[in-house]
């Protein structure tokens, strides 16, 4: 995969092949686009659960916080919170993207993504940021400030099942707010559902399924 240059990004934006809304030409970098911080955050309420069990992920572990224009979101030392980009991004079936933190912010101790740096072909929505303050002092985050950068890579051919395809488990397609984890809620693939539908589950299993 080759990384797209500023000229190619500009052409794809103009052709509406890639969507970045709102678009500002000043945010275009040599091989990436700067993204700004949105106003939606999710904070964790650790007192609600004793632990996070990946076999049974907890629900309602986070709460959305909306920050008014001119106000700041305070992320305290060692704290983890979710945010989102101001820009809404949409990718075609033959381009993937990678979101990275800005080096100037990393040198201040702010991490903007722990693991979720990859955007699949076909994805659209705002990008959820995994914010972590590694310093010993609070950091004030203002909506609208540059927070990350997005680079693009071309696939050798369009994806056969791009993000958002039926049965793929595209939990975050179309998201517009900071979105909490939906780990464990991945739906079964359509071929698995069809295979199970052709099996006679027996009286007991059939009764249980009807009661779901």
JSON list of C-alpha atoms in Angstrom, two decimals:
[
{"chain": "A", "resi": 1, "resn": "UNK", "atom": "CA", "xyz": [0.00, 0.00, 0.00]},
{"chain": "A", "resi": 2, "resn": "UNK", "atom": "CA", "xyz": [1.26, 3.47, -0.85]},
{"chain": "A", "resi": 3, "resn": "UNK", "atom": "CA", "xyz": [0.62, 6.53, 1.31]},
{"chain": "A", "resi": 4, "resn": "UNK", "atom": "CA", "xyz": [-1.29, 9.25, -0.52]},
{"chain": "A", "resi": 5, "resn": "UNK", "atom": "CA", "xyz": [0.37, 12.64, -1.03]},
{"chain": "A", "resi": 6, "resn": "UNK", "atom": "CA", "xyz": [-1.21, 16.03, -0.40]},
{"chain": "A", "resi": 7, "resn": "UNK", "atom": "CA", "xyz": [-1.94, 16.48, -4.13]},
{"chain": "A", "resi": 8, "resn": "UNK", "atom": "CA", "xyz": [-3.75, 13.15, -4.35]},
{"chain": "A", "resi": 9, "resn": "UNK", "atom": "CA", "xyz": [-5.70, 13.81, -1.15]},
{"chain": "A", "resi": 10, "resn": "UNK", "atom": "CA", "xyz": [-6.78, 17.20, -2.49]},
{"chain": "A", "resi": 11, "resn": "UNK", "atom": "CA", "xyz": [-7.97, 15.61, -5.76]},
{"chain": "A", "resi": 12, "resn": "UNK", "atom": "CA", "xyz": [-9.95, 12.89, -3.97]},
{"chain": "A", "resi": 13, "resn": "UNK", "atom": "CA", "xyz": [-11.55, 15.45, -1.66]},
{"chain": "A", "resi": 14, "resn": "UNK", "atom": "CA", "xyz": [-12.53, 17.61, -4.63]},
{"chain": "A", "resi": 15, "resn": "UNK", "atom": "CA", "xyz": [-14.01, 14.57, -6.40]},
{"chain": "A", "resi": 16, "resn": "UNK", "atom": "CA", "xyz": [-15.87, 13.61, -3.18]},
{"chain": "A", "resi": 17, "resn": "UNK", "atom": "CA", "xyz": [-14.21, 10.19, -3.26]},
{"chain": "A", "resi": 18, "resn": "UNK", "atom": "CA", "xyz": [-12.98, 10.90, 0.29]},
{"chain": "A", "resi": 19, "resn": "UNK", "atom": "CA", "xyz": [-15.22, 12.95, 2.57]},
{"chain": "A", "resi": 20, "resn": "UNK", "atom": "CA", "xyz": [-13.87, 15.13, 5.38]},
{"chain": "A", "resi": 21, "resn": "UNK", "atom": "CA", "xyz": [-16.60, 17.41, 6.70]},
{"chain": "A", "resi": 22, "resn": "UNK", "atom": "CA", "xyz": [-16.06, 20.21, 7.48]},
{"chain": "A", "resi": 23, "resn": "UNK", "atom": "CA", "xyz": [-13.11, 20.54, 5.13]},
{"chain": "A", "resi": 24, "resn": "UNK", "atom": "CA", "xyz": [-10.43, 23.18, 5.54]},
{"chain": "A", "resi": 25, "resn": "UNK", "atom": "CA", "xyz": [-7.61, 23.42, 3.01]},
{"chain": "A", "resi": 26, "resn": "UNK", "atom": "CA", "xyz": [-5.31, 24.73, 5.75]},
{"chain": "A", "resi": 27, "resn": "UNK", "atom": "CA", "xyz": [-5.50, 21.35, 7.52]},
{"chain": "A", "resi": 28, "resn": "UNK", "atom": "CA", "xyz": [-3.87, 19.55, 4.59]},
{"chain": "A", "resi": 29, "resn": "UNK", "atom": "CA", "xyz": [-0.32, 18.41, 5.39]},
{"chain": "A", "resi": 30, "resn": "UNK", "atom": "CA", "xyz": [2.29, 16.88, 3.02]},
{"chain": "A", "resi": 31, "resn": "UNK", "atom": "CA", "xyz": [0.91, 13.35, 3.44]},
{"chain": "A", "resi": 32, "resn": "UNK", "atom": "CA", "xyz": [-1.98, 13.67, 5.90]},
{"chain": "A", "resi": 33, "resn": "UNK", "atom": "CA", "xyz": [-4.87, 15.84, 7.08]},
{"chain": "A", "resi": 34, "resn": "UNK", "atom": "CA", "xyz": [-5.06, 17.47, 10.51]},
{"chain": "A", "resi": 35, "resn": "UNK", "atom": "CA", "xyz": [-8.23, 16.63, 12.46]},
{"chain": "A", "resi": 36, "resn": "UNK", "atom": "CA", "xyz": [-9.71, 18.76, 15.23]},
{"chain": "A", "resi": 37, "resn": "UNK", "atom": "CA", "xyz": [-11.21, 17.82, 18.56]},
{"chain": "A", "resi": 38, "resn": "UNK", "atom": "CA", "xyz": [-14.99, 17.60, 18.81]},
{"chain": "A", "resi": 39, "resn": "UNK", "atom": "CA", "xyz": [-17.23, 18.48, 21.76]},
{"chain": "A", "resi": 40, "resn": "UNK", "atom": "CA", "xyz": [-18.32, 14.95, 22.78]},
{"chain": "A", "resi": 41, "resn": "UNK", "atom": "CA", "xyz": [-16.44, 13.00, 25.47]},
{"chain": "A", "resi": 42, "resn": "UNK", "atom": "CA", "xyz": [-17.16, 9.85, 27.43]},
{"chain": "A", "resi": 43, "resn": "UNK", "atom": "CA", "xyz": [-15.92, 9.50, 31.02]},
{"chain": "A", "resi": 44, "resn": "UNK", "atom": "CA", "xyz": [-15.63, 6.23, 32.91]},
{"chain": "A", "resi": 45, "resn": "UNK", "atom": "CA", "xyz": [-17.45, 5.46, 36.15]},
{"chain": "A", "resi": 46, "resn": "UNK", "atom": "CA", "xyz": [-15.11, 2.87, 37.63]},
{"chain": "A", "resi": 47, "resn": "UNK", "atom": "CA", "xyz": [-17.17, 2.54, 40.80]},
{"chain": "A", "resi": 48, "resn": "UNK", "atom": "CA", "xyz": [-19.96, 0.82, 38.88]},
{"chain": "A", "resi": 49, "resn": "UNK", "atom": "CA", "xyz": [-18.05, -2.43, 38.31]},
{"chain": "A", "resi": 50, "resn": "UNK", "atom": "CA", "xyz": [-15.41, -4.42, 40.17]},
{"chain": "A", "resi": 51, "resn": "UNK", "atom": "CA", "xyz": [-13.63, -5.30, 36.95]},
{"chain": "A", "resi": 52, "resn": "UNK", "atom": "CA", "xyz": [-14.01, -5.42, 33.17]},
{"chain": "A", "resi": 53, "resn": "UNK", "atom": "CA", "xyz": [-14.73, -9.02, 32.20]},
{"chain": "A", "resi": 54, "resn": "UNK", "atom": "CA", "xyz": [-14.21, -9.53, 28.46]},
{"chain": "A", "resi": 55, "resn": "UNK", "atom": "CA", "xyz": [-16.44, -12.64, 28.59]},
{"chain": "A", "resi": 56, "resn": "UNK", "atom": "CA", "xyz": [-19.26, -10.42, 29.87]},
{"chain": "A", "resi": 57, "resn": "UNK", "atom": "CA", "xyz": [-18.43, -6.77, 29.09]},
{"chain": "A", "resi": 58, "resn": "UNK", "atom": "CA", "xyz": [-20.21, -4.29, 31.39]},
{"chain": "A", "resi": 59, "resn": "UNK", "atom": "CA", "xyz": [-22.87, -1.94, 30.05]},
{"chain": "A", "resi": 60, "resn": "UNK", "atom": "CA", "xyz": [-23.27, 1.73, 30.99]},
{"chain": "A", "resi": 61, "resn": "UNK", "atom": "CA", "xyz": [-19.68, 2.00, 32.14]},
{"chain": "A", "resi": 62, "resn": "UNK", "atom": "CA", "xyz": [-19.30, 5.44, 30.55]},
{"chain": "A", "resi": 63, "resn": "UNK", "atom": "CA", "xyz": [-21.30, 8.67, 30.42]},
{"chain": "A", "resi": 64, "resn": "UNK", "atom": "CA", "xyz": [-21.28, 11.24, 27.63]},
{"chain": "A", "resi": 65, "resn": "UNK", "atom": "CA", "xyz": [-20.16, 14.77, 28.47]},
{"chain": "A", "resi": 66, "resn": "UNK", "atom": "CA", "xyz": [-20.76, 17.62, 25.99]},
{"chain": "A", "resi": 67, "resn": "UNK", "atom": "CA", "xyz": [-18.46, 20.63, 26.24]},
{"chain": "A", "resi": 68, "resn": "UNK", "atom": "CA", "xyz": [-19.83, 24.07, 25.36]},
{"chain": "A", "resi": 69, "resn": "UNK", "atom": "CA", "xyz": [-17.96, 26.36, 22.99]},
{"chain": "A", "resi": 70, "resn": "UNK", "atom": "CA", "xyz": [-15.12, 28.11, 24.80]},
{"chain": "A", "resi": 71, "resn": "UNK", "atom": "CA", "xyz": [-15.11, 25.62, 27.69]},
{"chain": "A", "resi": 72, "resn": "UNK", "atom": "CA", "xyz": [-12.49, 22.94, 28.28]},
{"chain": "A", "resi": 73, "resn": "UNK", "atom": "CA", "xyz": [-12.58, 19.25, 29.10]},
{"chain": "A", "resi": 74, "resn": "UNK", "atom": "CA", "xyz": [-10.13, 18.47, 31.90]},
{"chain": "A", "resi": 75, "resn": "UNK", "atom": "CA", "xyz": [-8.28, 15.17, 31.64]},
{"chain": "A", "resi": 76, "resn": "UNK", "atom": "CA", "xyz": [-6.45, 14.48, 34.90]},
{"chain": "A", "resi": 77, "resn": "UNK", "atom": "CA", "xyz": [-3.13, 12.69, 35.40]},
{"chain": "A", "resi": 78, "resn": "UNK", "atom": "CA", "xyz": [-3.41, 9.00, 34.55]},
{"chain": "A", "resi": 79, "resn": "UNK", "atom": "CA", "xyz": [-7.03, 9.44, 33.43]},
{"chain": "A", "resi": 80, "resn": "UNK", "atom": "CA", "xyz": [-8.49, 7.71, 30.38]},
{"chain": "A", "resi": 81, "resn": "UNK", "atom": "CA", "xyz": [-11.43, 9.17, 28.47]},
{"chain": "A", "resi": 82, "resn": "UNK", "atom": "CA", "xyz": [-12.98, 8.95, 25.03]},
{"chain": "A", "resi": 83, "resn": "UNK", "atom": "CA", "xyz": [-13.35, 11.89, 22.68]},
{"chain": "A", "resi": 84, "resn": "UNK", "atom": "CA", "xyz": [-14.19, 12.36, 19.02]},
{"chain": "A", "resi": 85, "resn": "UNK", "atom": "CA", "xyz": [-12.99, 14.29, 16.03]},
{"chain": "A", "resi": 86, "resn": "UNK", "atom": "CA", "xyz": [-14.86, 17.35, 14.85]},
{"chain": "A", "resi": 87, "resn": "UNK", "atom": "CA", "xyz": [-14.59, 16.11, 11.27]},
{"chain": "A", "resi": 88, "resn": "UNK", "atom": "CA", "xyz": [-16.87, 13.45, 9.79]},
{"chain": "A", "resi": 89, "resn": "UNK", "atom": "CA", "xyz": [-14.85, 11.09, 7.58]},
{"chain": "A", "resi": 90, "resn": "UNK", "atom": "CA", "xyz": [-16.06, 8.75, 4.81]},
{"chain": "A", "resi": 91, "resn": "UNK", "atom": "CA", "xyz": [-13.77, 6.38, 2.91]},
{"chain": "A", "resi": 92, "resn": "UNK", "atom": "CA", "xyz": [-14.34, 4.57, -0.39]},
{"chain": "A", "resi": 93, "resn": "UNK", "atom": "CA", "xyz": [-13.96, 0.78, -0.75]},
{"chain": "A", "resi": 94, "resn": "UNK", "atom": "CA", "xyz": [-10.35, 0.96, -1.97]},
{"chain": "A", "resi": 95, "resn": "UNK", "atom": "CA", "xyz": [-8.76, 3.31, 0.59]},
{"chain": "A", "resi": 96, "resn": "UNK", "atom": "CA", "xyz": [-7.86, 2.79, 4.25]},
{"chain": "A", "resi": 97, "resn": "UNK", "atom": "CA", "xyz": [-6.77, 5.46, 6.72]},
{"chain": "A", "resi": 98, "resn": "UNK", "atom": "CA", "xyz": [-4.68, 5.62, 9.85]},
{"chain": "A", "resi": 99, "resn": "UNK", "atom": "CA", "xyz": [-5.14, 8.15, 12.62]},
{"chain": "A", "resi": 100, "resn": "UNK", "atom": "CA", "xyz": [-2.09, 9.24, 14.58]},
{"chain": "A", "resi": 101, "resn": "UNK", "atom": "CA", "xyz": [-1.56, 11.67, 17.41]},
{"chain": "A", "resi": 102, "resn": "UNK", "atom": "CA", "xyz": [0.28, 14.89, 16.71]},
{"chain": "A", "resi": 103, "resn": "UNK", "atom": "CA", "xyz": [3.88, 14.65, 17.88]},
{"chain": "A", "resi": 104, "resn": "UNK", "atom": "CA", "xyz": [3.70, 18.05, 19.60]},
{"chain": "A", "resi": 105, "resn": "UNK", "atom": "CA", "xyz": [0.87, 16.77, 21.81]},
{"chain": "A", "resi": 106, "resn": "UNK", "atom": "CA", "xyz": [2.63, 13.47, 22.48]},
{"chain": "A", "resi": 107, "resn": "UNK", "atom": "CA", "xyz": [5.60, 15.44, 23.78]},
{"chain": "A", "resi": 108, "resn": "UNK", "atom": "CA", "xyz": [3.24, 17.06, 26.25]},
{"chain": "A", "resi": 109, "resn": "UNK", "atom": "CA", "xyz": [2.15, 13.64, 27.50]},
{"chain": "A", "resi": 110, "resn": "UNK", "atom": "CA", "xyz": [-1.21, 13.38, 25.72]},
{"chain": "A", "resi": 111, "resn": "UNK", "atom": "CA", "xyz": [-2.00, 10.13, 23.90]},
{"chain": "A", "resi": 112, "resn": "UNK", "atom": "CA", "xyz": [-4.95, 10.31, 21.50]},
{"chain": "A", "resi": 113, "resn": "UNK", "atom": "CA", "xyz": [-5.33, 6.64, 20.59]},
{"chain": "A", "resi": 114, "resn": "UNK", "atom": "CA", "xyz": [-4.32, 3.53, 22.50]},
{"chain": "A", "resi": 115, "resn": "UNK", "atom": "CA", "xyz": [-5.00, 0.95, 19.79]},
{"chain": "A", "resi": 116, "resn": "UNK", "atom": "CA", "xyz": [-7.79, 2.16, 17.47]},
{"chain": "A", "resi": 117, "resn": "UNK", "atom": "CA", "xyz": [-5.66, 3.78, 14.78]},
{"chain": "A", "resi": 118, "resn": "UNK", "atom": "CA", "xyz": [-6.95, 1.97, 11.70]},
{"chain": "A", "resi": 119, "resn": "UNK", "atom": "CA", "xyz": [-9.98, 2.97, 9.59]},
{"chain": "A", "resi": 120, "resn": "UNK", "atom": "CA", "xyz": [-11.37, 0.27, 7.30]},
{"chain": "A", "resi": 121, "resn": "UNK", "atom": "CA", "xyz": [-12.37, 0.89, 3.68]},
{"chain": "A", "resi": 122, "resn": "UNK", "atom": "CA", "xyz": [-16.04, 1.88, 3.57]},
{"chain": "A", "resi": 123, "resn": "UNK", "atom": "CA", "xyz": [-16.01, 3.41, 7.07]},
{"chain": "A", "resi": 124, "resn": "UNK", "atom": "CA", "xyz": [-17.84, 6.64, 7.68]},
{"chain": "A", "resi": 125, "resn": "UNK", "atom": "CA", "xyz": [-18.37, 8.64, 10.85]},
{"chain": "A", "resi": 126, "resn": "UNK", "atom": "CA", "xyz": [-16.45, 10.77, 13.31]},
{"chain": "A", "resi": 127, "resn": "UNK", "atom": "CA", "xyz": [-13.41, 9.05, 14.79]},
{"chain": "A", "resi": 128, "resn": "UNK", "atom": "CA", "xyz": [-13.45, 8.12, 18.46]},
{"chain": "A", "resi": 129, "resn": "UNK", "atom": "CA", "xyz": [-10.26, 9.12, 20.27]},
{"chain": "A", "resi": 130, "resn": "UNK", "atom": "CA", "xyz": [-8.80, 7.13, 23.18]},
{"chain": "A", "resi": 131, "resn": "UNK", "atom": "CA", "xyz": [-7.37, 9.94, 25.30]},
{"chain": "A", "resi": 132, "resn": "UNK", "atom": "CA", "xyz": [-4.80, 9.30, 28.01]},
{"chain": "A", "resi": 133, "resn": "UNK", "atom": "CA", "xyz": [-2.89, 11.82, 30.14]},
{"chain": "A", "resi": 134, "resn": "UNK", "atom": "CA", "xyz": [0.55, 10.41, 30.93]},
{"chain": "A", "resi": 135, "resn": "UNK", "atom": "CA", "xyz": [1.72, 13.46, 32.88]},
{"chain": "A", "resi": 136, "resn": "UNK", "atom": "CA", "xyz": [1.38, 14.43, 36.53]},
{"chain": "A", "resi": 137, "resn": "UNK", "atom": "CA", "xyz": [-0.62, 17.58, 35.82]},
{"chain": "A", "resi": 138, "resn": "UNK", "atom": "CA", "xyz": [-4.11, 18.07, 34.32]},
{"chain": "A", "resi": 139, "resn": "UNK", "atom": "CA", "xyz": [-4.44, 18.87, 30.62]},
{"chain": "A", "resi": 140, "resn": "UNK", "atom": "CA", "xyz": [-7.19, 21.17, 29.30]},
{"chain": "A", "resi": 141, "resn": "UNK", "atom": "CA", "xyz": [-8.73, 20.02, 26.01]},
{"chain": "A", "resi": 142, "resn": "UNK", "atom": "CA", "xyz": [-10.66, 22.59, 23.97]},
{"chain": "A", "resi": 143, "resn": "UNK", "atom": "CA", "xyz": [-13.05, 21.59, 21.18]},
{"chain": "A", "resi": 144, "resn": "UNK", "atom": "CA", "xyz": [-11.75, 22.77, 17.83]},
{"chain": "A", "resi": 145, "resn": "UNK", "atom": "CA", "xyz": [-8.02, 22.45, 18.54]},
{"chain": "A", "resi": 146, "resn": "UNK", "atom": "CA", "xyz": [-5.90, 20.23, 16.24]},
{"chain": "A", "resi": 147, "resn": "UNK", "atom": "CA", "xyz": [-5.77, 16.84, 17.95]},
{"chain": "A", "resi": 148, "resn": "UNK", "atom": "CA", "xyz": [-4.66, 14.22, 15.41]},
{"chain": "A", "resi": 149, "resn": "UNK", "atom": "CA", "xyz": [-3.70, 13.60, 11.80]},
{"chain": "A", "resi": 150, "resn": "UNK", "atom": "CA", "xyz": [-5.17, 11.19, 9.27]},
{"chain": "A", "resi": 151, "resn": "UNK", "atom": "CA", "xyz": [-3.11, 9.56, 6.53]},
{"chain": "A", "resi": 152, "resn": "UNK", "atom": "CA", "xyz": [-4.50, 7.50, 3.64]},
{"chain": "A", "resi": 153, "resn": "UNK", "atom": "CA", "xyz": [-3.33, 4.37, 1.82]},
{"chain": "A", "resi": 154, "resn": "UNK", "atom": "CA", "xyz": [-4.64, 2.84, -1.40]},
{"chain": "A", "resi": 155, "resn": "UNK", "atom": "CA", "xyz": [-5.55, -0.87, -1.56]},
{"chain": "A", "resi": 156, "resn": "UNK", "atom": "CA", "xyz": [-4.47, -3.01, -4.50]},
{"chain": "A", "resi": 157, "resn": "UNK", "atom": "CA", "xyz": [-8.18, -3.53, -5.28]},
{"chain": "A", "resi": 158, "resn": "UNK", "atom": "CA", "xyz": [-11.52, -2.54, -3.67]},
{"chain": "A", "resi": 159, "resn": "UNK", "atom": "CA", "xyz": [-12.47, -4.52, -0.56]},
{"chain": "A", "resi": 160, "resn": "UNK", "atom": "CA", "xyz": [-15.04, -7.26, -1.25]},
{"chain": "A", "resi": 161, "resn": "UNK", "atom": "CA", "xyz": [-16.73, -6.67, 2.11]},
{"chain": "A", "resi": 162, "resn": "UNK", "atom": "CA", "xyz": [-16.05, -3.05, 3.09]},
{"chain": "A", "resi": 163, "resn": "UNK", "atom": "CA", "xyz": [-16.93, -1.74, 6.52]},
{"chain": "A", "resi": 164, "resn": "UNK", "atom": "CA", "xyz": [-20.70, -1.41, 6.82]},
{"chain": "A", "resi": 165, "resn": "UNK", "atom": "CA", "xyz": [-21.45, -4.58, 4.84]},
{"chain": "A", "resi": 166, "resn": "UNK", "atom": "CA", "xyz": [-24.39, -6.66, 6.19]},
{"chain": "A", "resi": 167, "resn": "UNK", "atom": "CA", "xyz": [-23.34, -9.17, 8.83]},
{"chain": "A", "resi": 168, "resn": "UNK", "atom": "CA", "xyz": [-19.84, -7.76, 9.18]},
{"chain": "A", "resi": 169, "resn": "UNK", "atom": "CA", "xyz": [-20.35, -6.33, 12.66]},
{"chain": "A", "resi": 170, "resn": "UNK", "atom": "CA", "xyz": [-19.72, -2.70, 11.78]},
{"chain": "A", "resi": 171, "resn": "UNK", "atom": "CA", "xyz": [-20.73, -1.37, 15.20]},
{"chain": "A", "resi": 172, "resn": "UNK", "atom": "CA", "xyz": [-19.37, 2.13, 14.74]},
{"chain": "A", "resi": 173, "resn": "UNK", "atom": "CA", "xyz": [-20.59, 2.95, 11.23]},
{"chain": "A", "resi": 174, "resn": "UNK", "atom": "CA", "xyz": [-22.08, 6.45, 11.06]},
{"chain": "A", "resi": 175, "resn": "UNK", "atom": "CA", "xyz": [-21.11, 7.40, 14.62]},
{"chain": "A", "resi": 176, "resn": "UNK", "atom": "CA", "xyz": [-21.18, 11.12, 15.40]},
{"chain": "A", "resi": 177, "resn": "UNK", "atom": "CA", "xyz": [-20.41, 11.16, 19.13]},
{"chain": "A", "resi": 178, "resn": "UNK", "atom": "CA", "xyz": [-17.67, 9.63, 21.23]},
{"chain": "A", "resi": 179, "resn": "UNK", "atom": "CA", "xyz": [-18.76, 6.00, 21.25]},
{"chain": "A", "resi": 180, "resn": "UNK", "atom": "CA", "xyz": [-18.11, 3.50, 24.03]},
{"chain": "A", "resi": 181, "resn": "UNK", "atom": "CA", "xyz": [-16.83, -0.01, 23.35]},
{"chain": "A", "resi": 182, "resn": "UNK", "atom": "CA", "xyz": [-19.24, -2.48, 21.80]},
{"chain": "A", "resi": 183, "resn": "UNK", "atom": "CA", "xyz": [-16.89, -5.39, 22.35]},
{"chain": "A", "resi": 184, "resn": "UNK", "atom": "CA", "xyz": [-18.70, -8.70, 22.55]},
{"chain": "A", "resi": 185, "resn": "UNK", "atom": "CA", "xyz": [-21.76, -7.56, 20.59]},
{"chain": "A", "resi": 186, "resn": "UNK", "atom": "CA", "xyz": [-20.46, -8.70, 17.21]},
{"chain": "A", "resi": 187, "resn": "UNK", "atom": "CA", "xyz": [-23.36, -10.28, 15.28]},
{"chain": "A", "resi": 188, "resn": "UNK", "atom": "CA", "xyz": [-23.08, -13.66, 13.61]},
{"chain": "A", "resi": 189, "resn": "UNK", "atom": "CA", "xyz": [-22.13, -13.75, 9.95]},
{"chain": "A", "resi": 190, "resn": "UNK", "atom": "CA", "xyz": [-24.96, -14.19, 7.48]},
{"chain": "A", "resi": 191, "resn": "UNK", "atom": "CA", "xyz": [-23.59, -17.56, 6.29]},
{"chain": "A", "resi": 192, "resn": "UNK", "atom": "CA", "xyz": [-23.54, -18.82, 9.89]},
{"chain": "A", "resi": 193, "resn": "UNK", "atom": "CA", "xyz": [-27.15, -17.70, 10.46]},
{"chain": "A", "resi": 194, "resn": "UNK", "atom": "CA", "xyz": [-28.26, -19.42, 7.25]},
{"chain": "A", "resi": 195, "resn": "UNK", "atom": "CA", "xyz": [-26.48, -22.63, 8.25]},
{"chain": "A", "resi": 196, "resn": "UNK", "atom": "CA", "xyz": [-28.07, -22.63, 11.71]},
{"chain": "A", "resi": 197, "resn": "UNK", "atom": "CA", "xyz": [-31.51, -21.94, 10.24]},
{"chain": "A", "resi": 198, "resn": "UNK", "atom": "CA", "xyz": [-31.31, -25.22, 8.33]},
{"chain": "A", "resi": 199, "resn": "UNK", "atom": "CA", "xyz": [-30.74, -27.24, 11.50]},
{"chain": "A", "resi": 200, "resn": "UNK", "atom": "CA", "xyz": [-33.54, -28.59, 13.67]},
{"chain": "A", "resi": 201, "resn": "UNK", "atom": "CA", "xyz": [-32.59, -27.43, 17.16]},
{"chain": "A", "resi": 202, "resn": "UNK", "atom": "CA", "xyz": [-34.92, -29.86, 18.91]},
{"chain": "A", "resi": 203, "resn": "UNK", "atom": "CA", "xyz": [-37.88, -29.02, 21.15]},
{"chain": "A", "resi": 204, "resn": "UNK", "atom": "CA", "xyz": [-35.93, -27.65, 24.11]},
{"chain": "A", "resi": 205, "resn": "UNK", "atom": "CA", "xyz": [-33.57, -25.51, 22.05]},
{"chain": "A", "resi": 206, "resn": "UNK", "atom": "CA", "xyz": [-36.44, -24.30, 19.86]},
{"chain": "A", "resi": 207, "resn": "UNK", "atom": "CA", "xyz": [-38.42, -23.16, 22.90]},
{"chain": "A", "resi": 208, "resn": "UNK", "atom": "CA", "xyz": [-35.41, -21.29, 24.28]},
{"chain": "A", "resi": 209, "resn": "UNK", "atom": "CA", "xyz": [-34.80, -19.54, 20.97]},
{"chain": "A", "resi": 210, "resn": "UNK", "atom": "CA", "xyz": [-38.41, -18.41, 20.70]},
{"chain": "A", "resi": 211, "resn": "UNK", "atom": "CA", "xyz": [-38.15, -16.86, 24.16]},
{"chain": "A", "resi": 212, "resn": "UNK", "atom": "CA", "xyz": [-35.11, -14.66, 23.29]}
]
